[in-house]
Tab-separated table of C-alpha atoms and ligand atoms in Angstrom:
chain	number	residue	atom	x	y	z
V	193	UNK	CA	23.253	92.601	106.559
V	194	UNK	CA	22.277	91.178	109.899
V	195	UNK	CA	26.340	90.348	110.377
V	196	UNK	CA	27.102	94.319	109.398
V	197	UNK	CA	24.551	95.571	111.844
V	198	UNK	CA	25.717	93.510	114.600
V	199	UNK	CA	29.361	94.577	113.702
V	200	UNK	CA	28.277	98.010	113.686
V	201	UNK	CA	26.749	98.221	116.625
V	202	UNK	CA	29.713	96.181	118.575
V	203	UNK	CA	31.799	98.958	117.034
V	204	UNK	CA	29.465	101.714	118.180
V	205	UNK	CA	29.075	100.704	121.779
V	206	UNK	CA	32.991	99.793	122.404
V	207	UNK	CA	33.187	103.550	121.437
V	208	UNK	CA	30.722	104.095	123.641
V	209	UNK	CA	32.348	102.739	126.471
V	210	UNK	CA	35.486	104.501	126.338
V	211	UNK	CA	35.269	107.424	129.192
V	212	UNK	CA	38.403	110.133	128.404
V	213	UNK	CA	39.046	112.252	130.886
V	214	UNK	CA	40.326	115.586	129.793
V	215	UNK	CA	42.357	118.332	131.926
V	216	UNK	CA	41.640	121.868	130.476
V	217	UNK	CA	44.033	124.789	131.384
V	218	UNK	CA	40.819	126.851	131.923
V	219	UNK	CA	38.683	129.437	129.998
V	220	UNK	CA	41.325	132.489	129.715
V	221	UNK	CA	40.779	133.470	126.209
V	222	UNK	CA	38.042	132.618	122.834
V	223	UNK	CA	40.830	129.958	121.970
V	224	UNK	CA	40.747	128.227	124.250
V	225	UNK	CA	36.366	128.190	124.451
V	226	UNK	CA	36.608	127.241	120.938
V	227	UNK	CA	39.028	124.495	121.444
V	228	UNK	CA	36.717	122.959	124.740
V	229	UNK	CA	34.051	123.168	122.569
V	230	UNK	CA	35.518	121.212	119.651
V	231	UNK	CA	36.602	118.653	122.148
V	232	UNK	CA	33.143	118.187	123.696
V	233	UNK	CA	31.100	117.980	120.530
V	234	UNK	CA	34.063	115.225	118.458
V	235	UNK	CA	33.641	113.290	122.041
V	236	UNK	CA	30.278	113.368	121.169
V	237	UNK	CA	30.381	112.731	117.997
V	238	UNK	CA	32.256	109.733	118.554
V	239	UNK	CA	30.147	108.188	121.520
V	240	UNK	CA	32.963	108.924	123.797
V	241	UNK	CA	31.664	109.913	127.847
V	242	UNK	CA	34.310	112.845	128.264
V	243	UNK	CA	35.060	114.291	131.543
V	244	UNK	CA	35.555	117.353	131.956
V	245	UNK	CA	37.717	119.442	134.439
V	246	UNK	CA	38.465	123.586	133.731
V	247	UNK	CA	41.461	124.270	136.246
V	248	UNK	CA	41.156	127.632	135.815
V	249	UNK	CA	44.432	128.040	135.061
V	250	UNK	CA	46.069	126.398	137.846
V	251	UNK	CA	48.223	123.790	137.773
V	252	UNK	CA	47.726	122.199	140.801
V	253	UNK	CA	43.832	121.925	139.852
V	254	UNK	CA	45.368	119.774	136.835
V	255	UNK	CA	47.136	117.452	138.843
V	256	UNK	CA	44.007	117.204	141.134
V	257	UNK	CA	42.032	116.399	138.417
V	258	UNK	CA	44.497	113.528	136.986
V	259	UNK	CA	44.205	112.023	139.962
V	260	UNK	CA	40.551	111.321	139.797
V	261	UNK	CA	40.692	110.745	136.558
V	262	UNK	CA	42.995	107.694	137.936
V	263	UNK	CA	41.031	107.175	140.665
V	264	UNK	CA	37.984	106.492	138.189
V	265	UNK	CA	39.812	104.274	136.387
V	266	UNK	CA	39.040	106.490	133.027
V	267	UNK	CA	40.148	104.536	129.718
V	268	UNK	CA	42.614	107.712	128.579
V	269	UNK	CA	44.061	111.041	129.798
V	270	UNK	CA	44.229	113.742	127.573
V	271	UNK	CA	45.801	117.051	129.443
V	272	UNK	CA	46.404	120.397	128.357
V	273	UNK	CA	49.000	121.374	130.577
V	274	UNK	CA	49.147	125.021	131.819
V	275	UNK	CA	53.227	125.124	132.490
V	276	UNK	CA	55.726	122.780	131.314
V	277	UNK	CA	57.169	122.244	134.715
V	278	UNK	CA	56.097	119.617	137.264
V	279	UNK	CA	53.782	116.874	135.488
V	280	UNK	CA	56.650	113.736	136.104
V	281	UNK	CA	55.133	112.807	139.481
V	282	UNK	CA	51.249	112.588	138.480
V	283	UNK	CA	52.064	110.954	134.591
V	284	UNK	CA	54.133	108.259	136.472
V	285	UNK	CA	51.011	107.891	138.711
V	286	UNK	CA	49.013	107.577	135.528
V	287	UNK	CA	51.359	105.135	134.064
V	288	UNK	CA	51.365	102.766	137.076
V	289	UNK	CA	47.740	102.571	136.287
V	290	UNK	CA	48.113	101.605	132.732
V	291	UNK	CA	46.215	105.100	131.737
V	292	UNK	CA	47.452	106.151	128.290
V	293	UNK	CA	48.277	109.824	128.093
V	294	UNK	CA	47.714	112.217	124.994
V	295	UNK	CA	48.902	115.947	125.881
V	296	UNK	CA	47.380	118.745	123.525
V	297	UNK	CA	48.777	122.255	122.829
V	298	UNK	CA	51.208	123.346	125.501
V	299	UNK	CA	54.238	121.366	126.119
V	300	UNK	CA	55.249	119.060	129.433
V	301	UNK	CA	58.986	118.897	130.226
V	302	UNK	CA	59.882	115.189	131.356
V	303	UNK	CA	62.748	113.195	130.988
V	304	UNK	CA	60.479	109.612	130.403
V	305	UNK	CA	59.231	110.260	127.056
V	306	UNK	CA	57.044	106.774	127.687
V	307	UNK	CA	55.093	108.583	130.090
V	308	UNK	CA	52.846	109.928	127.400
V	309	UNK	CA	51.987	108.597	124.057
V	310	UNK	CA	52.174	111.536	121.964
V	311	UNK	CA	51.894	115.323	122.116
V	312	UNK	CA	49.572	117.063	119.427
V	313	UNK	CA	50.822	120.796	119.021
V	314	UNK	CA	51.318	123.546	117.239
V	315	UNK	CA	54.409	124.819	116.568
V	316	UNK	CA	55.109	128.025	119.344
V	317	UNK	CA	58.551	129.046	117.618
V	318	UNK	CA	57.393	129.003	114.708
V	319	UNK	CA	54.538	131.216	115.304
V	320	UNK	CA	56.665	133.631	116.562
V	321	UNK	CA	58.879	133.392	114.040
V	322	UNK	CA	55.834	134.017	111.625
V	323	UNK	CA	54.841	137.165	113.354
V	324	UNK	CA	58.499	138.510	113.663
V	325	UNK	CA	59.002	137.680	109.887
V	326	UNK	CA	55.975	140.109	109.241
V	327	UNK	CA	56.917	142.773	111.141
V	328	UNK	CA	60.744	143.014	109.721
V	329	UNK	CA	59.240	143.368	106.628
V	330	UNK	CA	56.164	145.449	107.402
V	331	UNK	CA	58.749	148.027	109.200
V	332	UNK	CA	62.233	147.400	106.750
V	333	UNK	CA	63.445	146.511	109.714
V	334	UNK	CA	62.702	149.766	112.804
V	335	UNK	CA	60.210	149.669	115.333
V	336	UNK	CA	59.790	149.870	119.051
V	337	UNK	CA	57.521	146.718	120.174
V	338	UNK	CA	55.603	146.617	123.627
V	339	UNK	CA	55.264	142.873	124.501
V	340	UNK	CA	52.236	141.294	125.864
V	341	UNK	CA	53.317	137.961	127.073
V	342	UNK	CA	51.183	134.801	127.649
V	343	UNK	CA	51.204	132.424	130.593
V	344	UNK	CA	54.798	132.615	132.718
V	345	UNK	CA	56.139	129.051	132.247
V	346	UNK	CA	53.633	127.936	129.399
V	347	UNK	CA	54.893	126.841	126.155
V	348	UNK	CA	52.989	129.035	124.671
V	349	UNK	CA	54.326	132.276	125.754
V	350	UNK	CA	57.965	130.802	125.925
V	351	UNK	CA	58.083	129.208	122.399
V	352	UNK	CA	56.849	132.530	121.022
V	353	UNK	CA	58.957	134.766	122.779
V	354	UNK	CA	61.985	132.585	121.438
V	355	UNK	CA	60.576	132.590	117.898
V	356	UNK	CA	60.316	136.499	117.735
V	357	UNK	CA	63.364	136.726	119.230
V	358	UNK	CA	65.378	134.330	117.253
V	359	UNK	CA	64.487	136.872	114.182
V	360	UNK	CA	64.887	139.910	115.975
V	361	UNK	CA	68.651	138.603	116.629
V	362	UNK	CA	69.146	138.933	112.855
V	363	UNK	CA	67.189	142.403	112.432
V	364	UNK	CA	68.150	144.744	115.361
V	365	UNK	CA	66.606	147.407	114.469
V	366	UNK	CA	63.375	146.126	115.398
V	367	UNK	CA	63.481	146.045	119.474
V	368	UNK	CA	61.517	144.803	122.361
V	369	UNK	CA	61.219	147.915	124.660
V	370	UNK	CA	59.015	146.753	127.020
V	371	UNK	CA	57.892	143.180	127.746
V	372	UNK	CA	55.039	142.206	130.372
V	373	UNK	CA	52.592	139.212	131.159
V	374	UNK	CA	49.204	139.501	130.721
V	375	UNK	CA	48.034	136.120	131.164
V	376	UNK	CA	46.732	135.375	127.855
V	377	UNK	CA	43.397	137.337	129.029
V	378	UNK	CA	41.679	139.962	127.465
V	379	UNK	CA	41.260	142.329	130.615
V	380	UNK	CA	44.959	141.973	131.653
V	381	UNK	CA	45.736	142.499	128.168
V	382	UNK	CA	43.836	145.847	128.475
V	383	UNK	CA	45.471	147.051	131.592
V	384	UNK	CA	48.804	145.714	131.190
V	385	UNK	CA	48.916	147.930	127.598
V	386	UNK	CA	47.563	151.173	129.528
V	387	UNK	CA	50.367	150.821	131.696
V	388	UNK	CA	52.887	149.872	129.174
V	389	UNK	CA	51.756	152.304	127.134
V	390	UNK	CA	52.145	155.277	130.076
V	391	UNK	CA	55.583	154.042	130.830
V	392	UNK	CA	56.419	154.689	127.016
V	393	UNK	CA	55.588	158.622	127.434
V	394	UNK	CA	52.058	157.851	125.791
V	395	UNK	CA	53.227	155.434	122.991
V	396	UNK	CA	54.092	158.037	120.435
V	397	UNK	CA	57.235	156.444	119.577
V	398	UNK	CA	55.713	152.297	120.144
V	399	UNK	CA	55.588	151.040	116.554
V	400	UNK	CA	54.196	147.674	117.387
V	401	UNK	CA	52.372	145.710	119.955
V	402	UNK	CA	53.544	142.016	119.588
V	403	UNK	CA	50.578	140.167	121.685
V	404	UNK	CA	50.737	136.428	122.360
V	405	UNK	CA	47.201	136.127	122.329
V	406	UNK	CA	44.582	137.790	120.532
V	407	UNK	CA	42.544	137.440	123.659
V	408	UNK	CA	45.120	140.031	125.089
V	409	UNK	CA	45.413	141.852	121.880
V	410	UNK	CA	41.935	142.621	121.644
V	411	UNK	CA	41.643	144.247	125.183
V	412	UNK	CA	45.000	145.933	124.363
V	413	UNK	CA	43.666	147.690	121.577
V	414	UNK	CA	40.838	149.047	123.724
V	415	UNK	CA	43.542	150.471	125.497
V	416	UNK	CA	45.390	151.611	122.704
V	417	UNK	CA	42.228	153.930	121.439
V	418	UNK	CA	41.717	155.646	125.199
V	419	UNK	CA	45.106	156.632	124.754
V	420	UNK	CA	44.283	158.387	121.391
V	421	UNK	CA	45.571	156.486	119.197
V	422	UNK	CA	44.600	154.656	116.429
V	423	UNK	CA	45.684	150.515	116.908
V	424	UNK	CA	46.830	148.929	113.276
V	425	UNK	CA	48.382	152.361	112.252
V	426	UNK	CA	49.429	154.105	114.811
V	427	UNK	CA	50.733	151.166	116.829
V	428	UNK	CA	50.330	148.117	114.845
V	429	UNK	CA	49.030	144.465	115.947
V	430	UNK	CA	50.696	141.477	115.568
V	431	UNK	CA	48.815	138.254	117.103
V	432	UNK	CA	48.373	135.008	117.382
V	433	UNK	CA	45.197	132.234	117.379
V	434	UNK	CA	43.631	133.869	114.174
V	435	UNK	CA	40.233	133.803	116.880
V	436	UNK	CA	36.912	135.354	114.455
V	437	UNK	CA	37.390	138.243	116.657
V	438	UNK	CA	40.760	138.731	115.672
V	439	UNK	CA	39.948	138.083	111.884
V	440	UNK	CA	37.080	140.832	112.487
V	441	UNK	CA	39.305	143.224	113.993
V	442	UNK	CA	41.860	142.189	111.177
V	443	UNK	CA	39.043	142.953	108.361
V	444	UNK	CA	38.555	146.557	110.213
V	445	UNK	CA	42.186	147.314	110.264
V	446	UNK	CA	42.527	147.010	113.697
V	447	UNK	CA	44.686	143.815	114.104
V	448	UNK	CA	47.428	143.601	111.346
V	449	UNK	CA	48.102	140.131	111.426
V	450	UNK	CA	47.402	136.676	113.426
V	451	UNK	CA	48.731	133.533	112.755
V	452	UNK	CA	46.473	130.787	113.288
V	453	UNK	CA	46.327	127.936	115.972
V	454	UNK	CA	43.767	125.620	115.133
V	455	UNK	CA	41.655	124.957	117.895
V	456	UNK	CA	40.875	121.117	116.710
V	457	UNK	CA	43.241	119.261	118.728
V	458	UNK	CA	40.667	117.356	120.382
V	459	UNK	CA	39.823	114.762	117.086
V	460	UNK	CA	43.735	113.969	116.662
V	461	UNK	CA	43.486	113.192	119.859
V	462	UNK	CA	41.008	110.448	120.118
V	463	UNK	CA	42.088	109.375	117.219
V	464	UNK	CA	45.579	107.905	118.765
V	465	UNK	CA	43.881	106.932	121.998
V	466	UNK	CA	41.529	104.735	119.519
V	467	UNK	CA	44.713	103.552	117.548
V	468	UNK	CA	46.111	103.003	120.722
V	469	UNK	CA	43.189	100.535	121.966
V	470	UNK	CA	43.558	99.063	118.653
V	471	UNK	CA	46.863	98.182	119.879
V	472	UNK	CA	49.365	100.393	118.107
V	473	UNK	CA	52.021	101.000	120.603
V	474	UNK	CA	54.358	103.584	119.020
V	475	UNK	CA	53.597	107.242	117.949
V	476	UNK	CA	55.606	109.974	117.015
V	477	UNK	CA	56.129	112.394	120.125
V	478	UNK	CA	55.181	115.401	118.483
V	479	UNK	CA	52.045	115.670	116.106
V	480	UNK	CA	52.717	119.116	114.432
V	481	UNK	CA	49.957	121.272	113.775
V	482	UNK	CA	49.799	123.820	110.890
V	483	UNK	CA	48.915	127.074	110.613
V	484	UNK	CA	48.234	130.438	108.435
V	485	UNK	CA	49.017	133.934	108.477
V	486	UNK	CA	46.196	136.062	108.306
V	487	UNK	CA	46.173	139.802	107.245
V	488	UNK	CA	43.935	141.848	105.640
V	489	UNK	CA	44.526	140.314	102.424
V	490	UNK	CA	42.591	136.933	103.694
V	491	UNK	CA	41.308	137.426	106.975
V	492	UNK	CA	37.630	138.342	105.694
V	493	UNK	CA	37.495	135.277	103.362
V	494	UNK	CA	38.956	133.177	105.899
V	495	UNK	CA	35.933	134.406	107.891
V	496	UNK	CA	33.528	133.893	105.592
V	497	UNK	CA	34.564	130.782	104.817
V	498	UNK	CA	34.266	130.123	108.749
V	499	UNK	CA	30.708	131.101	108.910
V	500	UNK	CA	29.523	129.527	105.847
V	501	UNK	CA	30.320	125.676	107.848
B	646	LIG	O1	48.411	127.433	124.555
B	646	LIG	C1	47.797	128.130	123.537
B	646	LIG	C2	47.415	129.495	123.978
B	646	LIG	O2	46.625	129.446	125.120
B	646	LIG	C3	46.586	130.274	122.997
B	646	LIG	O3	47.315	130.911	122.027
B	646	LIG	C4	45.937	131.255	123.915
B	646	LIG	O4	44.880	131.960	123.369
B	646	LIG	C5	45.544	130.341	125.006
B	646	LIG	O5	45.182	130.925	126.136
């Protein structure tokens, strides 16, 4: 027993020793709060020191932030990249250290796959493929959609887009008639709907807003009721994240649907920078995350079943 306590506490304090440092794109939407939070407390959990950095949605904050995470010699990387655009120069930086890399959620574009180990991610086409999917059938196929777009150059706003597009190809009687970004934020999402909404002649003939948030969707539907009408039948809602807010708004027939991103990216995570110390070398470049469709068919159990762990 004496043996098993020593082992276990060896095992416990090389845990402890790892420090991760993690790049956040920011605090934009209840997503993304969730998904710092789930990092911070499985860090914890595991007796890893985590550092921190929020670039408040800036890019250039990330890179900052990489390179002190270099310049502290940090045992892993994990970033959450806010574009897909421009992360070769600061990963080879990270390489030439001999920091591993894990990237969560949005996508980098590279052409040296071997600068990261692995990326764990939903899939973004798919979700808006999901949402689309609902919508042809919700509307046999006619309706007007305003567009609320995420994050210019993020995967997450171009991997949706694609998605919803790829099935509005085959069903064109469902159209985009107005697209705009809103930054994934709730207050954008607000005023980029009232003007959307003005442009349209008051929205009478909008049949759907398809949101790529449900930060934005929520502040969209705000602006959806000032302009006197009534979101989820009047104009309906079609998200994504599947945030409680959204599944609240879903249960009150606000929201019609969100399809879910888990926010628990941050446990895959550590667990392939711990296989990774361990000394496995190769990983799969993509570790796909699932997700459901909620509606108001299983949004309130989904919630209770939320609140209830
Ligand atoms: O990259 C994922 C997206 O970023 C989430 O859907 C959104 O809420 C967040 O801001």
């Amino acid at each position: 027993s004496t043996l098993v306590a020593t082992t276990l506490l060896a095992g416990s304090l090389s845990a402890q020793a790892i420090t991760v440092g993690f790049s956040q794109v920011g605090s934009e939407s209840g997503w993304r709060t969730s998904f710092s939070e789930s990092v911070k407390a499985e860090a914890e959990k595991r007796g890893i020191t985590l550092k921190f950095s929020d670039a408040q949605q800036k890019q250039e904050n990330q890179i900052k932030a990489v390179r002190s995470f270099i310049a502290q010699r940090v045992d892993a990387i994990v970033i959450a990249p806010v574009v897909e655009t421009g992360w070769q120069p600061v990963l080879m930086e990270a390489k030439r250290a001999r920091i591993p890399v894990v990237i969560v959620d949005r996508n980098v574009s590279v052409s040296d796959q071997s600068l990261y180990l692995t990326r764990i991610a939903p899939d973004f086409e798919l979700e808006g493929q999901k949402a689309a999917n609902w919508l042809v059938e919700k509307t046999e196929g006619q309706c007007n959609v305003l567009e609320l777009q995420g994050t210019v150059g993020s995967s997450a706003a171009i991997g949706r887009m694609k998605g919803f597009n790829d099935v509005l190809k085959q069903n064109p009687g469902v159209k985009i008639v107005r697209s705009q970004t809103a930054e994934f934020t709730r207050a954008k999402g607000k005023e980029v709907m009232e003007s959307l909404l003005k442009a349209e002649g008051g929205g009478k003939n909008v049949c759907a807003l398809w949101s790529h948030n449900d930060e934005m969707a929520l502040g969209a539907i705000q602006a959806i009721r000032e302009a006197g009408l009534k979101p989820g039948e009047d104009i309906l809602v079609v998200s994504v994240d599947a945030v409680d807010d959204a599944l609240k708004a879903i249960a009150d027939g606000s929201i019609n649907v969100s399809v879910e991103l888990s926010p628990h990216l941050g446990g895959p995570a550590f667990d392939v920078i711990e296989e990774h110390r361990k000394g496995k070398k190769e990983f799969d470049k993509w570790i796909r995350m699932g997700g459901a469709v909620y509606t108001s068919e299983n949004a309130a159990q989904e919630l209770a079943a939320r609140q209830a762990k």
